[in-house]
XYZ file of C-alpha atoms in Angstrom:
240
model
C 0.433 51.832 1.716
C 3.226 49.538 0.497
C 3.997 46.000 1.728
C 6.688 47.230 4.124
C 4.236 49.617 5.802
C 1.657 46.863 6.139
C 4.197 44.433 7.623
C 5.352 47.089 10.095
C 1.807 47.780 11.250
C 1.001 44.067 11.594
C 4.044 43.446 13.809
C 3.723 46.542 16.000
C 2.031 46.234 19.410
C -1.342 47.895 19.754
C -3.442 48.788 22.813
C -5.700 45.804 22.075
C -2.786 43.425 21.288
C 0.108 44.778 23.373
C 2.446 41.827 22.721
C 2.117 41.787 18.924
C 5.435 40.759 17.354
C 6.644 39.014 20.507
C 7.758 35.371 20.373
C 7.404 33.221 23.492
C 8.823 29.797 24.281
C 6.891 28.007 27.013
C 8.607 25.152 28.867
C 5.687 23.358 30.495
C 4.525 19.757 30.829
C 0.866 20.407 31.703
C -1.537 20.625 28.796
C -3.982 22.633 30.940
C -1.406 25.343 31.679
C -0.242 25.315 28.054
C -3.806 25.905 26.904
C -4.168 28.842 29.327
C -1.000 30.465 27.995
C -1.925 29.744 24.386
C -5.148 31.674 24.909
C -3.275 34.516 26.622
C -0.837 34.766 23.729
C -3.690 34.732 21.213
C -5.472 37.565 23.093
C -2.196 39.518 23.318
C -0.874 39.090 19.772
C 2.164 36.999 20.751
C 3.426 33.868 19.018
C 3.997 30.795 21.184
C 6.013 27.610 20.954
C 6.092 24.844 23.538
C 8.719 22.515 24.977
C 7.566 19.881 27.476
C 10.926 19.160 29.119
C 14.354 20.650 29.797
C 15.834 18.531 27.039
C 13.297 19.765 24.505
C 13.788 23.370 25.645
C 17.538 23.146 25.151
C 17.032 21.821 21.614
C 14.666 24.708 20.850
C 17.098 27.285 22.184
C 19.920 26.015 19.989
C 18.051 27.202 16.892
C 15.366 29.568 18.202
C 15.745 32.890 20.033
C 12.448 33.836 21.693
C 11.784 37.299 23.106
C 10.336 35.696 26.218
C 10.991 32.356 27.901
C 8.503 31.050 30.485
C 9.740 28.061 32.473
C 7.778 25.779 34.771
C 9.959 24.824 37.729
C 8.798 21.201 37.995
C 9.554 19.289 34.801
C 9.818 15.558 34.036
C 13.602 15.686 33.637
C 14.592 18.241 36.270
C 14.130 21.625 37.895
C 13.385 24.629 35.685
C 15.751 26.691 37.854
C 18.615 24.726 36.314
C 17.712 25.984 32.837
C 17.306 29.549 34.113
C 20.753 29.419 35.743
C 22.306 27.962 32.575
C 21.001 30.858 30.480
C 21.791 33.688 32.894
C 24.748 35.849 31.776
C 24.978 34.061 28.423
C 24.220 35.196 24.882
C 21.375 32.643 24.731
C 19.418 34.351 27.509
C 16.127 35.769 26.210
C 15.305 39.418 27.008
C 12.497 38.274 29.334
C 12.777 35.145 31.459
C 9.829 34.238 33.696
C 9.455 31.322 36.110
C 6.049 29.766 36.814
C 4.990 27.276 39.488
C 2.160 26.279 41.776
C 4.644 26.302 44.674
C 4.956 29.902 45.878
C 8.015 28.934 47.918
C 10.023 28.552 44.709
C 9.899 32.262 43.881
C 13.126 33.008 45.783
C 15.180 30.225 44.139
C 13.851 31.190 40.699
C 14.846 34.841 41.115
C 18.226 33.833 42.520
C 18.791 31.614 39.486
C 18.289 34.661 37.255
C 14.589 34.876 36.386
C 13.203 38.379 35.815
C 9.939 37.480 37.504
C 7.886 34.697 39.029
C 4.182 34.157 38.258
C 2.348 31.713 40.538
C -0.200 29.260 39.233
C -3.077 29.307 38.482
C -2.314 31.428 35.430
C -5.630 33.137 34.786
C -5.087 36.890 34.721
C -4.482 38.274 31.241
C -3.389 41.614 32.688
C -0.742 40.018 34.949
C 0.621 38.079 31.975
C 0.770 41.136 29.724
C 2.053 43.626 32.286
C 4.756 41.282 33.600
C 6.226 40.805 30.122
C 5.873 44.469 29.120
C 7.653 45.617 32.294
C 10.871 43.976 31.051
C 10.648 45.033 27.395
C 12.206 48.261 26.083
C 9.830 51.193 25.588
C 9.971 50.840 21.813
C 8.315 47.425 22.179
C 5.339 48.924 24.046
C 2.079 49.957 22.362
C 1.625 53.689 21.861
C -1.363 55.659 23.069
C -3.736 55.030 25.965
C -4.350 51.426 26.895
C -6.924 49.909 29.189
C -5.775 47.074 31.457
C -7.520 43.902 30.328
C -8.979 42.238 33.438
C -10.155 39.146 31.542
C -9.719 35.809 33.326
C -8.638 32.970 31.083
C -10.446 29.637 31.469
C -8.921 26.806 29.411
C -10.959 23.966 27.950
C -11.599 21.450 30.741
C -10.702 18.623 28.354
C -7.098 19.755 28.766
C -7.509 19.017 32.481
C -8.841 15.568 31.562
C -5.717 14.914 29.475
C -3.447 15.871 32.381
C -5.363 13.644 34.809
C -5.209 10.767 32.325
C -1.437 11.233 32.100
C -1.133 10.996 35.890
C -3.319 7.876 36.068
C -1.023 6.235 33.506
C 2.065 7.155 35.553
C 0.512 5.844 38.777
C -0.451 2.578 37.048
C 3.192 2.143 36.067
C 4.194 2.572 39.703
C 1.898 0.214 41.581
C 4.766 -1.010 43.787
C 5.665 2.609 44.747
C 9.332 2.091 43.887
C 9.350 3.860 40.522
C 11.066 7.236 40.543
C 8.145 8.576 38.518
C 5.922 8.658 41.613
C 7.465 11.834 43.028
C 7.198 13.584 39.678
C 3.624 12.327 39.165
C 2.502 13.789 42.500
C 4.327 17.073 41.880
C 2.794 17.316 38.403
C -0.699 16.503 39.667
C -0.509 19.025 42.486
C 0.437 21.781 40.045
C -2.334 20.795 37.647
C -4.916 20.706 40.458
C -3.844 24.171 41.609
C -4.111 25.488 38.047
C -7.600 23.979 37.686
C -8.565 25.222 41.178
C -9.435 21.677 42.215
C -8.707 21.781 45.948
C -10.014 18.245 46.569
C -7.429 16.707 44.230
C -4.662 18.941 45.628
C -5.572 17.874 49.184
C -5.572 14.193 48.189
C -2.098 14.604 46.663
C -0.839 16.275 49.835
C -2.286 13.471 51.979
C -0.488 10.808 49.915
C 2.759 12.800 49.919
C 2.632 13.159 53.723
C 2.000 9.437 54.164
C 4.957 8.533 51.953
C 7.309 11.066 53.566
C 6.285 9.929 57.046
C 7.017 6.302 56.252
C 3.386 5.367 56.795
C 1.354 2.832 54.855
C 0.148 4.854 51.879
C -2.248 2.330 50.361
C -5.395 4.038 51.665
C -4.282 7.518 50.567
C -3.255 6.163 47.182
C -6.604 4.402 46.713
C -8.456 7.578 47.698
C -6.505 9.614 45.150
C -7.062 7.027 42.408
C -10.805 6.972 43.075
C -10.985 10.766 43.046
C -9.099 10.981 39.755
C -11.438 8.459 38.153
C -14.414 10.431 39.437
C -13.060 13.650 37.953
C -12.301 12.040 34.612
C -15.772 10.497 34.404
C -17.357 13.887 35.064
C -15.129 15.663 32.522
C -15.788 13.029 29.866
C -19.532 13.699 29.885
C -19.372 17.479 30.444
């Protein structure tokens, strides 16, 4: 076997690693979700890069052409649908473009913007990840021979959840007077993270604060409840 044969075999998809040779750019601000997708790529044979904002993603795409682009729809500097729409019908559009979000109601807008598919959070199913990408790749990028569907559920390190919660606490501390524009993003970010981590108590506390703010009600109690819950979670994660 010469070097060319070895390189070919190492970059060809296999039943065990069906996405071998595939490059993926993930546009995501949550460390917890990034860790889940890093593990999925590792199990699948794909290479992954990350951008944490629309601005960073645009810089990546100026010099890097991934086979697959996965875009979170709630980012610190805008809506991921804007990036999807920008890329649609252009030479910069990757072969596979997938939207992800904890808000199932955003599936329609994402597909209208030009996404091939929408995967709701939490992102846990390795088979959904693999099969969604493979369904939009040409046949010559598929593994040959029989292949069992991998039903493994991916569980990221909980310390990644701690990092996301810490990030939210910092944003909320910067917005004690509730006038900072970061508050809306912080709550959106936290809700998505809580859904990904299957933490319904935190998600419910976020919804309660959001309803109080939108209804023009005094939100101090809901905000204090959320802050106390976040501190409780972080304390538990720190000693786990």
